[in-house]
Amino acid sequence: MAGASTSMRLRLPIACIALEVILIILFGVAVEYDHDVSGEAGHKTNTTHHDYENEFYYRYPSFQDVHVMIFIGFGFLMTFLQRYGFSSVGFNFLIAAFSLQLATLVQGFLHTIMTGGKIHVGVESMINADFCTGSVLISFGAVLGKTSPVQMLTMAVFEVILFSVNEFILLSLLNAKDAGGSMTIHTFGAYFGLMVTRVLYRPNLDKSNKKNSSVYHSDIFAMIGTLYLWMFWPSFNSAITLHGDIQHRTALNTYYSLAACTLSTYAFSALLNHEGKLDMVHIQNAALAGGVALGTAAEMMITPFGSMIVGFLAGAISVLGYRFITPFLESKLKIQDTCGVHNLHGMPGILGAIVGAITSLAATKEHYGNGLTAVFPKITSDFPASAQAGMQAISLVVTLGIALIGGIIVGFILKLPIYGAPSDSQCFEDGVYWEVYLNTPALNLKSNFFFIPRSN
Amino acid sequence: MAGASTSMRLRLPIACIALEVILIILFGVAVEYDHDVSGEAGHKTNTTHHDYENEFYYRYPSFQDVHVMIFIGFGFLMTFLQRYGFSSVGFNFLIAAFSLQLATLVQGFLHTIMTGGKIHVGVESMINADFCTGSVLISFGAVLGKTSPVQMLTMAVFEVILFSVNEFILLSLLNAKDAGGSMTIHTFGAYFGLMVTRVLYRPNLDKSNKKNSSVYHSDIFAMIGTLYLWMFWPSFNSAITLHGDIQHRTALNTYYSLAACTLSTYAFSALLNHEGKLDMVHIQNAALAGGVALGTAAEMMITPFGSMIVGFLAGAISVLGYRFITPFLESKLKIQDTCGVHNLHGMPGILGAIVGAITSLAATKEHYGNGLTAVFPKITSDFPASAQAGMQAISLVVTLGIALIGGIIVGFILKLPIYGAPSDSQCFEDGVYWEVYLNTPALNLKSNFFFIPRSN
Amino acid sequence: MAGASTSMRLRLPIACIALEVILIILFGVAVEYDHDVSGEAGHKTNTTHHDYENEFYYRYPSFQDVHVMIFIGFGFLMTFLQRYGFSSVGFNFLIAAFSLQLATLVQGFLHTIMTGGKIHVGVESMINADFCTGSVLISFGAVLGKTSPVQMLTMAVFEVILFSVNEFILLSLLNAKDAGGSMTIHTFGAYFGLMVTRVLYRPNLDKSNKKNSSVYHSDIFAMIGTLYLWMFWPSFNSAITLHGDIQHRTALNTYYSLAACTLSTYAFSALLNHEGKLDMVHIQNAALAGGVALGTAAEMMITPFGSMIVGFLAGAISVLGYRFITPFLESKLKIQDTCGVHNLHGMPGILGAIVGAITSLAATKEHYGNGLTAVFPKITSDFPASAQAGMQAISLVVTLGIALIGGIIVGFILKLPIYGAPSDSQCFEDGVYWEVYLNTPALNLKSNFFFIPRSN
């Protein structure tokens, strides 16, 4: 079914093995356990603290929730395609397992610029690496079905680096706040991916258009992804915030934003359909926009009231995007956005950045009491709330700049004819890269049951 | 396929937007962060405690388990219907996202009657709101497939209020113990829902009977729901108990009850089939009855021995209910119980209330030592264990009364011809409320794969 | 479809009820709450510790992750078979719910040999019981599709006992380290199961060979199992290690091993296919070998570098096993290994044991500082690291011996014609033990949608 040019026989093993060997060598050279991981073994003397103060107990449950979002959440959200389930969940798995290793190195390396010494790993580095991976998977959603696994691994290499540089500029140089990554993760991942898919534009993609759709059960599989993302988003936004009330507040605000977002998603999905019928695409995606849109402000004193307003708007914007903006992007701007990441991550991410900047304006003793410094460590009489808000706004501009330019450059790198990309008629088709023995005629869309003999 | 009368074009947006706007306004007026959420910001001075003593770390992992039960557990348990998967998981999502917001307000308002001040929110309110939501979803299971989303939102409004009033009477006025909600959640939700479905009785439901059944893969989807409910039930029962050994004990007892329940479910399922074949309906539902039946007593010193006996009985009762009582309810009492909530939540809930009352009789220093007051704060020489047991028994009666009467009244409210309810032949059919383009002839039960073009 | 000889009408109820009644009686006689569970009630005086020091908060999140691996992970991993989904997830559920109860008793009883007194239960016993259950489910994977539920319950009775004896010898007598069970769980479970399936060899299994394969959607269901096992393996290996940095380190090392393993799995899966196509069997299974192979060494100072090397090797070995060794085992040694447990648990388990022994050689003050005794409590000047390594090696030999001999004996017990085992043509077929009304001709492999009327 697939031409020789898509064969992964050598390409994928070479890419995977080369990348993993390089990762292993760099880990051997540059990485060591964090204090809380090595204990006495690290010859540190700060171990007078009790076991229950180990960072592990503050963050590991959140880490596991984030981990589920990355592998089950993103992986299954993309299984909505009728003939691309293996690739959706399988390549998501591969790209994520690679990206989290590289992210540990790049994020850690940038951190050592400030601190010196080796790269330290522990539960915090695990969460940060998963965050960077999330951004890569957002871009993956934009190009889904139209790229080979080697192409996506290549994209991941560049994106992890650019993500980490952007994150470093925002959090360490500009002192922006972005605990849940409205800017660093969502805005960056979405616009980077949109530029990549723009450069990789396929004018004849309609050849596989029949496969660029869901079937009944694939939509239910996708709901597994949706619901895990929805349920665990409070953990995502709060995973890396400061201990205690800040982590507590971040989770709570996100929970309310998502609940309000769900109601506006259902409302606008029915309203925009001429028969008043709900569209699974909206439910699967737009109901999550409330988590994205609170990625910056969730740790602030935005209150449940404010969170719900933001969530409600995010759901509405996202549904409107699927209905009006995605077709416009495709027909006018030649941006083929398979999963609609512009609606779930792009616009809600920008909304989240703006909400964060506005909410920062209220970063005063009056609203935060003695907790002000914990949330906004830079704010003093010389650096008032308005300056923080300005830094937040600049951060959005920087993020968009790096994402757009980086995405275009990486798009051209991915256009080289060496990755075994599928032809236009082979897009959205598992059979190109996976063993799928059909017991029904190939490409018979009426049946999705292929007979797959086990090789063992 | 659907007549104009079922259109959600205006009904659903109006209902969702109106309800959400009211919720947002009430949250703005009446809600503030709990001390552990606002930290110093709340200008409270009880923040001398350490970060690791923040309520968040005691309860957030349990909250997330409960959250998974509400959205994945209940949602997927109901996907067993062959053509109602979108609605099962999708309306479950909508109803739950709405109910948890309203429950926060109503439960919080009733709490302020005792304490004064504003409604405080934090991880405890999140858990309590999810609990109330669980009760609504139980009632949802009784009417599943036969109601419109607006009808269910309306039901949720009334049920959340009645649930909260009943819970307030039991826990605050009668001083009953019911940490896992055998009475407040399960008994209430089941009998309320059964009364609603009784009032909404459809004599000609056999018109859509073919669709009121499962197919092979929908039964496997449903097992996702079953297993998450089963695994996390120890978290459910213990989520809101006191810190330390009580929370520990509650989880442990529930774990043993469920394990024993599973074996009795398999035993009775095979025994009651004339070929000795297992029935997926029993496995999906009755194996969970052990969690329901320990909802009151799990925090008490019931011992693993006692827990296993209760679990074993609950499984048996539940299977017998599916085999003998559900057909009786339908044919004689005109109660059409789609998911069999009477067997999973109704009878096991009553069993749990009785077990709780009996176990309370042993609420003595001999069995509880200094921990007695922690579990039974009201017990003194003037209020002996027998008085506690009496309060437990009265609580069951009150719960049944409010559920039965409330369910009948709400049933009549839901009978108004304004909600866009499906006709008899449209029941159990996603196509009425969802975009489901068929690539096979409509209602062809041989194929469950509908071709769904994506609107983006 | 099934002959009378496979009827579970009496066999299964008798087995389940008899076993559960025996369990309940033994729990009543021999089990009591652990100190942290009973609190004051247990009349212990060590309750001066704070609530946050309760073992529950250190271990319950890990327990729940392990619990998900047992019920969802193992259960869904085995749903890859096209017509055996009910049995895979359903019998996994039954066997696990039984095994965890029996394991609590047998492991607890062996523990009381050392300590005296009653069997204590709490979150640690829950984790240990789930671990033993995991080993039984590994053996279940070897015989999957070819045995009756009563046969598997019988296997579980013997395997739980033998597992516990082997574990006791390793951990309590030989002082071996094996926190994640490379030896006790994986090696034991795999070789025990392989011997059982060897004794139960079916020369005419090709009669049901068509059903011993996957279909498109069943492979996606199986990925749910794979991903939960993969994500939560760090919790598995660290669930029972010492508090603080050791638990932290164990999770971290496992995470890196799994990430590296995933890349080598994809590399070798593509490399070994003549068209370069990926095989779902490899992805579903071999990507997990990195967790197995670090089951012994993960708590040691193996570093991320070492963990990644082990993970990379484990993935490669496992894929090579599926490609070359499984066919050899089946054709030459007459070992029919349905799930390929030899590749996922057998060889990676042995690798893990060897890695553990080698890593123990570096158990010195230089590498562990004051933490040495925490990881290796037996190591002194009289019992150097090399002695520990020797004990690790001996432990592997003991494990293999007990597993192989035990498996053969139990295999012969299971060969008795009393369990209602399926005939050769009935293997891998849900219809033998489950109500599956077909709306398509029986055994029509082109359709997997059976119409199942609900009995309620």
CSV table of C-alpha atoms in Angstrom, one decimal, chain A residues 260 263 305 308-309 312, chain B residues 14-31 98 101-102 105-106 157:
chain,number,residue,atom,x,y,z
A,260,ALA,CA,-18.0,27.1,33.2
A,263,LEU,CA,-21.5,24.8,29.7
A,305,PHE,CA,-15.9,34.3,39.8
A,308,MET,CA,-15.6,31.1,35.5
A,309,ILE,CA,-15.9,34.2,33.3
A,312,PHE,CA,-17.0,30.7,29.7
B,14,ILE,CA,-30.6,29.4,26.5
B,15,ALA,CA,-30.6,26.8,29.4
B,16,CYS,CA,-26.7,26.6,29.5
B,17,ILE,CA,-26.1,30.3,29.2
B,18,ALA,CA,-28.8,31.4,31.6
B,19,LEU,CA,-27.7,28.9,34.2
B,20,GLU,CA,-24.0,29.7,33.9
B,21,VAL,CA,-24.6,33.4,34.1
B,22,ILE,CA,-26.6,33.0,37.3
B,23,LEU,CA,-23.9,30.7,38.7
B,24,ILE,CA,-21.2,33.3,37.9
B,25,ILE,CA,-23.2,36.1,39.5
B,26,LEU,CA,-23.8,34.1,42.6
B,27,PHE,CA,-20.2,33.0,42.9
B,28,GLY,CA,-19.2,36.7,42.5
B,29,VAL,CA,-21.5,37.7,45.3
B,30,ALA,CA,-21.3,34.9,47.8
B,31,VAL,CA,-18.0,32.8,47.4
B,98,PHE,CA,-23.1,22.1,35.9
B,101,GLN,CA,-21.0,24.4,40.4
B,102,LEU,CA,-24.5,24.6,41.7
B,105,LEU,CA,-23.4,27.1,46.1
B,106,VAL,CA,-26.2,25.2,47.7
B,157,VAL,CA,-31.2,22.0,39.4
